Tab-separated table of N, CA and C in Angstrom:
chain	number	residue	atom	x	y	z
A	1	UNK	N	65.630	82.014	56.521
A	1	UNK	CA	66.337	80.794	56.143
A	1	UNK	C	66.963	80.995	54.763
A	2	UNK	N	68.537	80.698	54.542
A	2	UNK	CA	69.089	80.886	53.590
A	2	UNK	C	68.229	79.733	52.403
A	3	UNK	N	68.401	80.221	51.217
A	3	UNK	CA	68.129	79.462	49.688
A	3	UNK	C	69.162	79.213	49.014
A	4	UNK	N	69.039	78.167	47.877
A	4	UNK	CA	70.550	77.459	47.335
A	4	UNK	C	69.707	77.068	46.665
A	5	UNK	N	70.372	77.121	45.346
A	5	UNK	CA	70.666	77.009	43.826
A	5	UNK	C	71.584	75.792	43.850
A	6	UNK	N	71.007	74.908	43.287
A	6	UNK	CA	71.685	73.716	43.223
A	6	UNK	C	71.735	72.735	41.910
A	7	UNK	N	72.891	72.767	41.208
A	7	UNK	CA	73.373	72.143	39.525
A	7	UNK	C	73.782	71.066	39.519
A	8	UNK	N	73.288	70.102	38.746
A	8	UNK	CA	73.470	68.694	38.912
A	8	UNK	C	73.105	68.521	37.157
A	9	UNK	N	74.034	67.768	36.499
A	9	UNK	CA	74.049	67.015	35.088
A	9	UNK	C	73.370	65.267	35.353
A	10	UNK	N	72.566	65.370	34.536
A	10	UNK	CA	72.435	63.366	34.348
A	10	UNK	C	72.618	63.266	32.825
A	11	UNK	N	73.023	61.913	32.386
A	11	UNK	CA	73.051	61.434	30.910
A	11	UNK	C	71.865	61.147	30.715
A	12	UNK	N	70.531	61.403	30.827
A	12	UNK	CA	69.149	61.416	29.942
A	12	UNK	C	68.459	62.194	30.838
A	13	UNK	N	67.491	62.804	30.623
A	13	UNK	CA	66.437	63.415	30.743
A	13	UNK	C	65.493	62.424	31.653
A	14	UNK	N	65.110	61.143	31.276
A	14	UNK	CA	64.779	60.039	32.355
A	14	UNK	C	65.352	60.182	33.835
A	15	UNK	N	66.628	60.220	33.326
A	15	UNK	CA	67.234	60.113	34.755
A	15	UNK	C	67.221	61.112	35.639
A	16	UNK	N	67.013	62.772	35.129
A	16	UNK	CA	66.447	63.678	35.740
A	16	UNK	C	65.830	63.624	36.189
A	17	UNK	N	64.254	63.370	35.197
A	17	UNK	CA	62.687	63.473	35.800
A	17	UNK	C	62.823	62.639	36.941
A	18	UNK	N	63.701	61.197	37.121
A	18	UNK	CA	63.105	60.528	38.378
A	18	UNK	C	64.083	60.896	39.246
A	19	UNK	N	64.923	61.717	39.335
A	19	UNK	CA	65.999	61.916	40.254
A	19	UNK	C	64.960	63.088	41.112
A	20	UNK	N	64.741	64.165	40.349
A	20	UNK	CA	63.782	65.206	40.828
A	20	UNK	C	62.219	64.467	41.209
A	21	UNK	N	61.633	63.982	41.209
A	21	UNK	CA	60.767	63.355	41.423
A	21	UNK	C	61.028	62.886	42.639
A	22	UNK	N	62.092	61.954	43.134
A	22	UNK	CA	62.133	61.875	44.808
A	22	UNK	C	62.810	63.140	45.474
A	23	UNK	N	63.531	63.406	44.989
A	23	UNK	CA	63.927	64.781	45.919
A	23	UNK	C	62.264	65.651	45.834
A	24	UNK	N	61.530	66.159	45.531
A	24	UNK	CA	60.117	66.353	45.604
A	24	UNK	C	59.400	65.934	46.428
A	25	UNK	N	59.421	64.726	46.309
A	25	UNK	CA	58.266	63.636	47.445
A	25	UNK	C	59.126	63.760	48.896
A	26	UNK	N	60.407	64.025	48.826
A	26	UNK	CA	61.367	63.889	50.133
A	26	UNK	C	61.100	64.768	50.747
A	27	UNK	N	60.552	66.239	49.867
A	27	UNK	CA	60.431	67.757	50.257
A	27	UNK	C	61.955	68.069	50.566
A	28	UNK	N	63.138	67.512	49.675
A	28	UNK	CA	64.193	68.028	49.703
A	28	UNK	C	64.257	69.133	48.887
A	29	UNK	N	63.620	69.568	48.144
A	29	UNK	CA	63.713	70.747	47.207
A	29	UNK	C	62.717	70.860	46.840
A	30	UNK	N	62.349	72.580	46.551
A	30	UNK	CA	61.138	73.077	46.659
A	30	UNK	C	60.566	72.871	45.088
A	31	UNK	N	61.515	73.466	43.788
A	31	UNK	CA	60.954	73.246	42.670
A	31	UNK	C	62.340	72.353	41.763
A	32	UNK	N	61.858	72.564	40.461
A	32	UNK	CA	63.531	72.098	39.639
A	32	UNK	C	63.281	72.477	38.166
A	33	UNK	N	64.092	72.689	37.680
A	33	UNK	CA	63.774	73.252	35.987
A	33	UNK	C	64.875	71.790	35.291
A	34	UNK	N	64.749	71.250	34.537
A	34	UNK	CA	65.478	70.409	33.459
A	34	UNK	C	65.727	71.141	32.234
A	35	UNK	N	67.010	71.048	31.833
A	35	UNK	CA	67.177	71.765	30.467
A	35	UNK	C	68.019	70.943	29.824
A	36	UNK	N	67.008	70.253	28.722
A	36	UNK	CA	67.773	69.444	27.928
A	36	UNK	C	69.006	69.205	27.024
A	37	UNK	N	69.834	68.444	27.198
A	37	UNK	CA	71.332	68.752	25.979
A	37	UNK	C	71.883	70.075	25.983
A	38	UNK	N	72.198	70.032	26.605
A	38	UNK	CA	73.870	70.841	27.246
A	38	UNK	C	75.163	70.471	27.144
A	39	UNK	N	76.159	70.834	26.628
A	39	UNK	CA	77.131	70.777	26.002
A	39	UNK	C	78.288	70.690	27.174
A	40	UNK	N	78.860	69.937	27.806
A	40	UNK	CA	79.340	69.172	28.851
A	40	UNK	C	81.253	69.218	28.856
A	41	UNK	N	81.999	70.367	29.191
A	41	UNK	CA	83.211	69.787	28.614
A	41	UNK	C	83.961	69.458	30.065
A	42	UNK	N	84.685	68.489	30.282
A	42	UNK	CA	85.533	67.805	31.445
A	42	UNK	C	87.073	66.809	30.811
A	43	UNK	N	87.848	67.140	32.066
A	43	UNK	CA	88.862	66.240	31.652
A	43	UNK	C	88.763	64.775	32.386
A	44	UNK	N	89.202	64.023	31.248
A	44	UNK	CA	89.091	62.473	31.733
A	44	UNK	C	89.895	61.649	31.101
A	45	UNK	N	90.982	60.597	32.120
A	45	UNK	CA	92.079	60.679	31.542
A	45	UNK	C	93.165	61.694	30.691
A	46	UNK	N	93.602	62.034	31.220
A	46	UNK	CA	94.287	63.138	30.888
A	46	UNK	C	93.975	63.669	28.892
A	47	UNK	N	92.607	63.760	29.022
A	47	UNK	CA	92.197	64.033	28.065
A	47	UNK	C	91.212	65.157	28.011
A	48	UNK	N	90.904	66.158	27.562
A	48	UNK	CA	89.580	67.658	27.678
A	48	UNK	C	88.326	66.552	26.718
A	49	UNK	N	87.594	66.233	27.203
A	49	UNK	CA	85.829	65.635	26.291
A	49	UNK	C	85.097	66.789	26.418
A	50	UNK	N	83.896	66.034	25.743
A	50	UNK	CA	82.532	66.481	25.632
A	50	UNK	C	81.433	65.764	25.365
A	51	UNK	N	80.709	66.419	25.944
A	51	UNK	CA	79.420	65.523	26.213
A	51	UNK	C	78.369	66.044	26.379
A	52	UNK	N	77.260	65.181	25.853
A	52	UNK	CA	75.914	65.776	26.249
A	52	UNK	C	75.370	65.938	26.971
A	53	UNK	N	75.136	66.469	27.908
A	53	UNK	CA	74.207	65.998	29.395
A	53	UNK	C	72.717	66.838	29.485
A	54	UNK	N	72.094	66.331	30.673
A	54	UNK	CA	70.958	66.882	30.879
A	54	UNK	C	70.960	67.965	32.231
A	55	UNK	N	70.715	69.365	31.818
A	55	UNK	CA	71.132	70.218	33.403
A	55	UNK	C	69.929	70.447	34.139
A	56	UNK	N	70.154	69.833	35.714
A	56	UNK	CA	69.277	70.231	36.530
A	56	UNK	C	69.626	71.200	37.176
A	57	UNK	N	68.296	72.293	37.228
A	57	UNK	CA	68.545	73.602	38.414
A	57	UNK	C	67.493	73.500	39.219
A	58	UNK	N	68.283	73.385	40.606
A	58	UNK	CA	67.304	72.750	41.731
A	58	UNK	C	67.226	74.066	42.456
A	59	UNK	N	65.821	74.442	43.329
A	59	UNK	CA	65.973	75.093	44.537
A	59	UNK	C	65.490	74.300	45.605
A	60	UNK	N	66.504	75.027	46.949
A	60	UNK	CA	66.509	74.555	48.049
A	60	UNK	C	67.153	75.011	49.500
A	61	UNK	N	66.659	74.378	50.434
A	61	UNK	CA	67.204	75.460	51.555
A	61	UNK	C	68.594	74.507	52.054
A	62	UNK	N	69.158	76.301	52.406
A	62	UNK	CA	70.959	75.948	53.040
A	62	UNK	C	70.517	74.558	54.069
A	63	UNK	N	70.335	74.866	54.919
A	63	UNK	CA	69.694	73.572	55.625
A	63	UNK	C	69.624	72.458	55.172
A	64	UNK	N	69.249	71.660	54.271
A	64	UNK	CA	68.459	70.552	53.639
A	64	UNK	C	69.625	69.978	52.636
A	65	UNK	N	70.532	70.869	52.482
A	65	UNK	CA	72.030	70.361	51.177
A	65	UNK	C	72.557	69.088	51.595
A	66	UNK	N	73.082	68.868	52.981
A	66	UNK	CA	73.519	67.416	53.052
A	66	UNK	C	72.402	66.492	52.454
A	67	UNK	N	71.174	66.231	53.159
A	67	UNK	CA	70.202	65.661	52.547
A	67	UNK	C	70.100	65.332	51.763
A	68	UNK	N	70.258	66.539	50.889
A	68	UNK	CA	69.741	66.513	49.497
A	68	UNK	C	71.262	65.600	48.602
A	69	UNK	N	72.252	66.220	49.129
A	69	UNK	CA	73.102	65.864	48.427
A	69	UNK	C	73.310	64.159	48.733
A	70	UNK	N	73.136	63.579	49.690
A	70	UNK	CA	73.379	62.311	49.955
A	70	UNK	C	72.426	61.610	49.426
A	71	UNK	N	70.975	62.255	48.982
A	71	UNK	CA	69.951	61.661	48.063
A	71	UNK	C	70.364	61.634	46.748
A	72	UNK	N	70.919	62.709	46.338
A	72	UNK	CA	71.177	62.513	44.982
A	72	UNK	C	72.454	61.632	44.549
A	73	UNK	N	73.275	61.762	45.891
A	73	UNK	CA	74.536	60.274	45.449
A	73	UNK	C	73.946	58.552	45.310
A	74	UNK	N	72.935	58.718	46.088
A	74	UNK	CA	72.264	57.155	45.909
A	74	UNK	C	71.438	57.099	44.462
A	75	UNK	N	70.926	57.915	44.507
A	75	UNK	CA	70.029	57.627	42.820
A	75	UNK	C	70.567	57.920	41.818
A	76	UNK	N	72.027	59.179	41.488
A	76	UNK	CA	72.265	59.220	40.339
A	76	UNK	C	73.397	58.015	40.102
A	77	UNK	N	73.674	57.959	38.367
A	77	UNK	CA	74.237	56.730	37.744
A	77	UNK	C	75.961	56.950	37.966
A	78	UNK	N	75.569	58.206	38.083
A	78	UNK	CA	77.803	58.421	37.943
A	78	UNK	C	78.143	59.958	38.862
């Protein structure tokens, strides 16, 4: 069964721990590392920002990505 590496930003560290916390209990992903304040650059409004964010590195199986991904559109903020 294929494995996937899976990167996801939240604006706090809160919002990580409980984002990973149900993907866990779901058994949508096997482990997750959080790495705090990460340096974030995107365009918005035709403008280049930056920002702080919080980076999640998820593992998980090829299989389980819709899942996972449709879990993480309901709980994260943006």
């Amino acid at each position: 069964m294929p494995y996937i590496i899976v990167l996801m930003t939240t604006s706090t560290k809160q919002e990580a721990t409980n984002i990973v916390k149900v993907l866990l209990k779901e058994r949508l992903i096997a482990c997750a590392n959080i790495v705090d304040s990460v340096s974030s650059f995107f365009w918005w409004q035709d403008k280049i920002e930056q920002e702080k964010e919080v980076l999640v590195i998820m593992k998980s199986q090829q299989d389980l990505f819709e899942k996972l991904s449709k879990k993480v559109q309901e709980l994260h903020s943006y």
